[in-house]
N, CA, C and O atoms as a GROMACS GRO file, in nm:
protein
  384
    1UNK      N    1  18.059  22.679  12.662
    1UNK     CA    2  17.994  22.567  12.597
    1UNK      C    3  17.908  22.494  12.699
    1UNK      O    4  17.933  22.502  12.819
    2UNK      N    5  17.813  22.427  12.654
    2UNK     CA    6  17.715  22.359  12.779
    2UNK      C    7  17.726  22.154  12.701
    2UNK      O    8  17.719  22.088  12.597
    3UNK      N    9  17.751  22.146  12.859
    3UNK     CA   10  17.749  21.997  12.840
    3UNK      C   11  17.614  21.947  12.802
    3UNK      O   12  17.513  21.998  12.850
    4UNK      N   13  17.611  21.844  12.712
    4UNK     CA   14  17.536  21.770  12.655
    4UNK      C   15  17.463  21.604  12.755
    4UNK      O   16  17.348  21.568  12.781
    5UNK      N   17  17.605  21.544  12.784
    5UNK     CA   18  17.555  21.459  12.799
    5UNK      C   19  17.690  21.419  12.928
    5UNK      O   20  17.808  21.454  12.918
    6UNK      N   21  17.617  21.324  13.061
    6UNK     CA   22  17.755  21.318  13.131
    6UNK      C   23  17.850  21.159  13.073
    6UNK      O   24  17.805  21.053  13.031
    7UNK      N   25  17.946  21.189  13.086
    7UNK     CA   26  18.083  21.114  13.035
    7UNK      C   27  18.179  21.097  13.160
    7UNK      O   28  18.200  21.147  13.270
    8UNK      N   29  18.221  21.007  13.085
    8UNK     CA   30  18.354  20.921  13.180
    8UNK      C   31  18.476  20.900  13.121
    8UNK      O   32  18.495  20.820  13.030
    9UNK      N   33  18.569  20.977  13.175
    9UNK     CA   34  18.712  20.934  13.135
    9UNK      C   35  18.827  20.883  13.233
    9UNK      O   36  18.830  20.955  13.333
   10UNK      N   37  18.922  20.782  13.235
   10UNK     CA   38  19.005  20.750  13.326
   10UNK      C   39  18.996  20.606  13.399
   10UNK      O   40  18.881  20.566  13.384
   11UNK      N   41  19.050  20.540  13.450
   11UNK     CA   42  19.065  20.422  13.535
   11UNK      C   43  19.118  20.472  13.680
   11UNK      O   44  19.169  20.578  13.716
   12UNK      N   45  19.082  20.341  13.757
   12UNK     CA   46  19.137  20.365  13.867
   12UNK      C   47  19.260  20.284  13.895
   12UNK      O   48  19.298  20.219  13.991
   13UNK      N   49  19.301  20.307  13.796
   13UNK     CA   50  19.506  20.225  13.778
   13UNK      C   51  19.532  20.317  13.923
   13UNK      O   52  19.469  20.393  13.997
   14UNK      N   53  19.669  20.255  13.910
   14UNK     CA   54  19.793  20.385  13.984
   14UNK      C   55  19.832  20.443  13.931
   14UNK      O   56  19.885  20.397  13.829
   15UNK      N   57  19.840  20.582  13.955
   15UNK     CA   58  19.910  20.659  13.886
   15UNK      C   59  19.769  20.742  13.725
   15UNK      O   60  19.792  20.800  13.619
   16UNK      N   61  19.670  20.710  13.778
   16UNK     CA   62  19.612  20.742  13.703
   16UNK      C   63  19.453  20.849  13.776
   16UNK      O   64  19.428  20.876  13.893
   17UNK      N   65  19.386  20.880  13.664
   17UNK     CA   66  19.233  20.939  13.768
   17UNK      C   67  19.119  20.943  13.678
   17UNK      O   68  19.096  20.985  13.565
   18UNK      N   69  19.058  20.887  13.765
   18UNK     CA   70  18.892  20.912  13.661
   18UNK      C   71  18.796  21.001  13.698
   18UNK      O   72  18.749  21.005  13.811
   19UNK      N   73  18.756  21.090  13.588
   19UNK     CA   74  18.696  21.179  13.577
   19UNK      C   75  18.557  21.191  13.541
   19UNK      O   76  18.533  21.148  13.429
   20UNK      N   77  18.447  21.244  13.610
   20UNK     CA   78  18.294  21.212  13.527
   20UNK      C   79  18.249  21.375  13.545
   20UNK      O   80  18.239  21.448  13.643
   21UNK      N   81  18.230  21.390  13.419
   21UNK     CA   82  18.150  21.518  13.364
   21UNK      C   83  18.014  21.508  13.385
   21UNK      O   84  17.959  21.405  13.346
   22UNK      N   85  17.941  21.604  13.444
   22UNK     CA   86  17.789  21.645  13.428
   22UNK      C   87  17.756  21.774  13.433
   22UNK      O   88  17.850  21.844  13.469
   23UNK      N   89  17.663  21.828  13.412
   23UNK     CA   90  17.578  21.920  13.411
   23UNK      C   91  17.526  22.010  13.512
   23UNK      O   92  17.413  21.991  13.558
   24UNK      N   93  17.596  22.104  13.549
   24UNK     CA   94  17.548  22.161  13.698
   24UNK      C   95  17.554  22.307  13.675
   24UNK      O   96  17.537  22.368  13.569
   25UNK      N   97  17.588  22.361  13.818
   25UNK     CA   98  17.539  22.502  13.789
   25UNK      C   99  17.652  22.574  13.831
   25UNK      O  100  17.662  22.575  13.954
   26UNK      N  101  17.741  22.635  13.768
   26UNK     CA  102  17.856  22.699  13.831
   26UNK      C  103  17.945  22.549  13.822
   26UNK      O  104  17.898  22.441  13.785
   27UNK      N  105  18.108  22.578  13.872
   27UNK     CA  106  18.186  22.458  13.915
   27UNK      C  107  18.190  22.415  13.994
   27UNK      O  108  18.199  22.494  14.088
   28UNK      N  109  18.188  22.317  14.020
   28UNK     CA  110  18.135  22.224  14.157
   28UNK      C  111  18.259  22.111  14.154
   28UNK      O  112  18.216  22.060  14.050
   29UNK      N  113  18.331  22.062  14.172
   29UNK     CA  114  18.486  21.988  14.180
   29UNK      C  115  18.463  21.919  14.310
   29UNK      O  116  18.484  21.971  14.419
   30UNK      N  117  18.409  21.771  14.287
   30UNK     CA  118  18.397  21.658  14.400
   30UNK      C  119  18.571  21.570  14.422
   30UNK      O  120  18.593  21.461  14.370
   31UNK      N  121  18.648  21.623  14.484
   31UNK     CA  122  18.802  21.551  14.502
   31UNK      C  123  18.796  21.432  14.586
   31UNK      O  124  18.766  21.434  14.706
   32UNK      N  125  18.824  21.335  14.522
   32UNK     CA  126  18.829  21.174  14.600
   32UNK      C  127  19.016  21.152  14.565
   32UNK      O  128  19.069  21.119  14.459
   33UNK      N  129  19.063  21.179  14.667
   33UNK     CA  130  19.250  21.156  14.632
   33UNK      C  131  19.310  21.138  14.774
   33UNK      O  132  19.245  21.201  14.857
   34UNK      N  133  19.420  21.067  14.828
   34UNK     CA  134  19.479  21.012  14.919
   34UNK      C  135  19.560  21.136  14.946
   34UNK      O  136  19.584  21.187  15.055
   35UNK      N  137  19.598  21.177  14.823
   35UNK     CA  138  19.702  21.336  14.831
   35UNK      C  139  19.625  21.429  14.872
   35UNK      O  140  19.679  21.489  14.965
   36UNK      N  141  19.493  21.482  14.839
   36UNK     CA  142  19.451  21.585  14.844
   36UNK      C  143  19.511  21.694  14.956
   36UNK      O  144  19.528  21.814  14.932
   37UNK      N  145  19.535  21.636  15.063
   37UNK     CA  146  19.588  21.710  15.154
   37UNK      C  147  19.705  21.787  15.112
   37UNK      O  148  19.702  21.906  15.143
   38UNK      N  149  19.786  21.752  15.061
   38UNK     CA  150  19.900  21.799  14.940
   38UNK      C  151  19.857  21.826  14.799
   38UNK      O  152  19.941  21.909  14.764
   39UNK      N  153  19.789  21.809  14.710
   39UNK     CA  154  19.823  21.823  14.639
   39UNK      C  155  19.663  21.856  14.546
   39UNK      O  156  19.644  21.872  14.425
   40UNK      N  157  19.577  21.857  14.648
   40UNK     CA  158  19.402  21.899  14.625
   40UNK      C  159  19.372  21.991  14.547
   40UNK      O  160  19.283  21.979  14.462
   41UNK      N  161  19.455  22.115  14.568
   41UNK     CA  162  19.422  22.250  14.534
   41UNK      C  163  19.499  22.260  14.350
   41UNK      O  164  19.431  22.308  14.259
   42UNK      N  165  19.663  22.199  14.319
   42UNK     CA  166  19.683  22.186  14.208
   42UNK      C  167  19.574  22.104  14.135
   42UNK      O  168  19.523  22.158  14.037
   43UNK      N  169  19.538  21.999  14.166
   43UNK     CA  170  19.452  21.932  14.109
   43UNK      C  171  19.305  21.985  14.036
   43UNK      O  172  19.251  21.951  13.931
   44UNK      N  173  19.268  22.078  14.137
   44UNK     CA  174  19.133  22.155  14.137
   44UNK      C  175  19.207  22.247  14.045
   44UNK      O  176  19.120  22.263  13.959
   45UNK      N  177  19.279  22.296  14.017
   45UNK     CA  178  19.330  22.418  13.954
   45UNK      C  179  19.384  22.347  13.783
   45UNK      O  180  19.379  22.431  13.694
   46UNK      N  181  19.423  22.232  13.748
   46UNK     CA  182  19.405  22.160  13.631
   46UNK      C  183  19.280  22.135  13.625
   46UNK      O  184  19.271  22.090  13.511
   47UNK      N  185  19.157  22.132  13.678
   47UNK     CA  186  19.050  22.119  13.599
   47UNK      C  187  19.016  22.268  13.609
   47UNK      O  188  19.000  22.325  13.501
   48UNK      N  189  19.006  22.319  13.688
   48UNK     CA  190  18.952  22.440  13.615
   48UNK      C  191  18.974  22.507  13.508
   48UNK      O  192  18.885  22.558  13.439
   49UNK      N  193  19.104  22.513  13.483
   49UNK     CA  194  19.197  22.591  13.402
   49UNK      C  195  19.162  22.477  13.263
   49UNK      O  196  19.143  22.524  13.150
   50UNK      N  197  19.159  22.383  13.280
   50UNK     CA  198  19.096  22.285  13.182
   50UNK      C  199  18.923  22.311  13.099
   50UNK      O  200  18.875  22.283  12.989
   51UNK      N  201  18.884  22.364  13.196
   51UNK     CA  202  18.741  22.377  13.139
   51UNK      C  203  18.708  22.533  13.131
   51UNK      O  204  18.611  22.571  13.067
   52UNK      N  205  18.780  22.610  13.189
   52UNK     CA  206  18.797  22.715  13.096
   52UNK      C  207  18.850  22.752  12.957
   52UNK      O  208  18.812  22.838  12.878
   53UNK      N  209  18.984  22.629  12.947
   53UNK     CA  210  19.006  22.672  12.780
   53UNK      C  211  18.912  22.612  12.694
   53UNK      O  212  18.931  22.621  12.572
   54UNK      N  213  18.748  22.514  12.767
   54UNK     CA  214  18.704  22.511  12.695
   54UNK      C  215  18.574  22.621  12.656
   54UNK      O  216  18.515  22.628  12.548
   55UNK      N  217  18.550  22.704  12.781
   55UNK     CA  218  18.450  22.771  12.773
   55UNK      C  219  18.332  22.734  12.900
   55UNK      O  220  18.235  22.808  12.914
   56UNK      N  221  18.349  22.632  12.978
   56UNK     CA  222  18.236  22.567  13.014
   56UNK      C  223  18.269  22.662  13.180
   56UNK      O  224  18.371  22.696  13.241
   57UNK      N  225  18.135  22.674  13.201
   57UNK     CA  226  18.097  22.765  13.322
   57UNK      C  227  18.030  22.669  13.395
   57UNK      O  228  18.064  22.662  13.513
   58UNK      N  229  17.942  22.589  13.355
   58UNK     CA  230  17.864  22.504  13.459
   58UNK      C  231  17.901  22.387  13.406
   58UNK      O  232  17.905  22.358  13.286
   59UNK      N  233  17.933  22.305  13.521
   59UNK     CA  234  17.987  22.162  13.502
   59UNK      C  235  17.977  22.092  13.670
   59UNK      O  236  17.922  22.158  13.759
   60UNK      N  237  18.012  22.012  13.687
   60UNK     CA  238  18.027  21.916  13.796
   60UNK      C  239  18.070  21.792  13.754
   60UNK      O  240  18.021  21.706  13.681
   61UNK      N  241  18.213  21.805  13.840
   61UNK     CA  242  18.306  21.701  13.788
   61UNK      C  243  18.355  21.617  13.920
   61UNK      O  244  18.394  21.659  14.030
   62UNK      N  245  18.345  21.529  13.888
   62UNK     CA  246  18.382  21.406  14.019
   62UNK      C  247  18.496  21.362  13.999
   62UNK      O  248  18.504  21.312  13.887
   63UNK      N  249  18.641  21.357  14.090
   63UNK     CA  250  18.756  21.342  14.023
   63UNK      C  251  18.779  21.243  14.129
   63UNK      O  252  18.736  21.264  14.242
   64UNK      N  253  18.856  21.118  14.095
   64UNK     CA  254  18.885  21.019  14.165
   64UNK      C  255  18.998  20.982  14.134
   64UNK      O  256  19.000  20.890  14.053
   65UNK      N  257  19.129  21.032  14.180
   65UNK     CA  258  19.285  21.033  14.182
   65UNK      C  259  19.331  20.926  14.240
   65UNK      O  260  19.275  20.880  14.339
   66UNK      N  261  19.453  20.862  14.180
   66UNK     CA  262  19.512  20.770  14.226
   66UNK      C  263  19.650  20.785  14.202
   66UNK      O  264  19.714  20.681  14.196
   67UNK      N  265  19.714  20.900  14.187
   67UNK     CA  266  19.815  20.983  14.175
   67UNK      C  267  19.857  21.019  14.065
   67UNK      O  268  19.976  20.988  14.056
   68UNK      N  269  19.823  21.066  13.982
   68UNK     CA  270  19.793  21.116  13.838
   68UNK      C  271  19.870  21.256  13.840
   68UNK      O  272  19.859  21.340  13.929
   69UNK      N  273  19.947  21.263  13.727
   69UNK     CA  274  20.032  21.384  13.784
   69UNK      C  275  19.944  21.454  13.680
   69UNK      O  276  19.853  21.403  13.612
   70UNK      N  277  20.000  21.611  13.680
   70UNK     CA  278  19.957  21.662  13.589
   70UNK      C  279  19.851  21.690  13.465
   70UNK      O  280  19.738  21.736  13.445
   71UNK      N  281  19.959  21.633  13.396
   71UNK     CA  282  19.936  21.598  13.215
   71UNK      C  283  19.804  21.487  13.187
   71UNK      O  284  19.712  21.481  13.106
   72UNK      N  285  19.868  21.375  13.344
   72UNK     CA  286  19.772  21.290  13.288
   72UNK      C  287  19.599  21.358  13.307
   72UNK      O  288  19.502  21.349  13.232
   73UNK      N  289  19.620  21.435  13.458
   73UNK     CA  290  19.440  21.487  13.485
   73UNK      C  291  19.442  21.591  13.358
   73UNK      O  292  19.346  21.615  13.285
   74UNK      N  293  19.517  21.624  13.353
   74UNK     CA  294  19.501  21.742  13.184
   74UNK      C  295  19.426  21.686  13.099
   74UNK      O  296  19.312  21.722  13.069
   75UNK      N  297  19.502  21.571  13.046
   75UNK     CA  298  19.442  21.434  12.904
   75UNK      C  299  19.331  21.404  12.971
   75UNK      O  300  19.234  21.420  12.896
   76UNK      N  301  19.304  21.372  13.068
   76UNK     CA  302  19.171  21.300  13.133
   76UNK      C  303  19.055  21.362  13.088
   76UNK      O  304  18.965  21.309  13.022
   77UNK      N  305  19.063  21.505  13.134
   77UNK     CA  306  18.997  21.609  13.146
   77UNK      C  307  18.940  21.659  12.982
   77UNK      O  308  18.828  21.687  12.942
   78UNK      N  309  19.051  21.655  12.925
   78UNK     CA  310  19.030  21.720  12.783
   78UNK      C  311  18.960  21.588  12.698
   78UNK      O  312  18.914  21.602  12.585
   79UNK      N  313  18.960  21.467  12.767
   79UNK     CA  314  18.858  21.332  12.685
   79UNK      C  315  18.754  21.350  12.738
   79UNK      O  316  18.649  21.353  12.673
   80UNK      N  317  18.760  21.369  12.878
   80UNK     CA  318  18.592  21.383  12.907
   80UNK      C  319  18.497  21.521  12.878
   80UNK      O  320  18.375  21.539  12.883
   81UNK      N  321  18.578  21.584  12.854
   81UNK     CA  322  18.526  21.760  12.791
   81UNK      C  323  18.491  21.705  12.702
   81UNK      O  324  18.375  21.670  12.722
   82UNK      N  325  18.535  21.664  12.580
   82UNK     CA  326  18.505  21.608  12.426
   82UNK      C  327  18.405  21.560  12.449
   82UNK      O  328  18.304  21.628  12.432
   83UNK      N  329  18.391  21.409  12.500
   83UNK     CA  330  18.291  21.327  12.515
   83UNK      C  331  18.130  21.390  12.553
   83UNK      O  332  18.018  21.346  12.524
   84UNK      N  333  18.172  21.508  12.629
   84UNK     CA  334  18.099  21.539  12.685
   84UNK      C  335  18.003  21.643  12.596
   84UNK      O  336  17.882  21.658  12.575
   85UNK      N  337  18.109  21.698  12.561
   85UNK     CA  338  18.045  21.790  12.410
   85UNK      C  339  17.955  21.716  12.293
   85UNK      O  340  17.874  21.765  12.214
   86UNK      N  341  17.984  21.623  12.305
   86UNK     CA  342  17.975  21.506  12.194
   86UNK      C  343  18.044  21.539  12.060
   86UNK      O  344  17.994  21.534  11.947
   87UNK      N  345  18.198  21.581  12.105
   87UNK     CA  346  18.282  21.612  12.006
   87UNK      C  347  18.432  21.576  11.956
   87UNK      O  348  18.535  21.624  11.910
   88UNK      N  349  18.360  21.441  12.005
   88UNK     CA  350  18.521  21.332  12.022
   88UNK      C  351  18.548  21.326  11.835
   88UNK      O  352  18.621  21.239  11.788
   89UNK      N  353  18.533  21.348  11.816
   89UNK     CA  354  18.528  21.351  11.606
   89UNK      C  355  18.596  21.450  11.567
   89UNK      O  356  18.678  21.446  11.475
   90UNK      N  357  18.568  21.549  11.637
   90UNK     CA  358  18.647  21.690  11.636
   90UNK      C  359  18.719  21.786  11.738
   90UNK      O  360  18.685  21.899  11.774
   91UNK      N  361  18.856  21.687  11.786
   91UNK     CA  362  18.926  21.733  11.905
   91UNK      C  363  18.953  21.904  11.873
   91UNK      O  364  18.956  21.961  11.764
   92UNK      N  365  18.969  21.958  12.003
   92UNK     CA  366  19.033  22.122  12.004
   92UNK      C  367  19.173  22.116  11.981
   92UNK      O  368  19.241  22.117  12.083
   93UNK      N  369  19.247  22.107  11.852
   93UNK     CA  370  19.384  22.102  11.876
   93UNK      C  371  19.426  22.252  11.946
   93UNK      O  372  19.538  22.264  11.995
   94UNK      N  373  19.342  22.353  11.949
   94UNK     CA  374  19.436  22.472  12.024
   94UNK      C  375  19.449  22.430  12.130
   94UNK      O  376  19.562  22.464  12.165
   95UNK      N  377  19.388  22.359  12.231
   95UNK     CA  378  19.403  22.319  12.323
   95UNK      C  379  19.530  22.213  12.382
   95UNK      O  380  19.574  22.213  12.497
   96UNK      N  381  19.562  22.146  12.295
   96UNK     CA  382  19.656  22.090  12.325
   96UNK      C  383  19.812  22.165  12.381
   96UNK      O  384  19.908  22.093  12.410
   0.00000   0.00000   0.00000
């Protein structure tokens, strides 16, 4: 699928991460996280694996962690995919 338009999902709570979708060429994964040193590579590996179940090959995503486990960069990820699609009206439930 090709992004439309870039989007923003997430705060910079604790325990949380914000995510901004754009338009690029191939995956490009900008990591802003205190963990990264630990925990960089899972992180990079929930978005990818994220934007493959949607289809998307070219993207560039700016991820700004504030210790967000999992599920939450999962949810993050799968609002700003939508948004980004301009298909917040019609979520992917296979995806869930």
């Amino acid at each position: 699928m090709e992004i439309k338009q870039t989007a923003l999902a997430g705060t910079l709570e604790s325990s949380d991460v914000q995510i901004t979708l754009s338009q690029g060429q191939g995956i490009t994964i900008d990591l802003d996280s205190s963990v990264a040193d630990l925990y960089g590579d899972q992180i990079k590996q929930v978005v990818k694996d994220t934007l493959a179940t949607y289809d998307i090959t070219d993207a560039q995503v700016k991820v700004v962690d504030k210790g967000a486990l999992d599920c939450v960069i999962k949810a993050r990820m799968m609002a700003v995919i939508q948004r980004s699609l301009d298909t917040v009206d019609q979520p992917n439930w296979e995806v869930l």
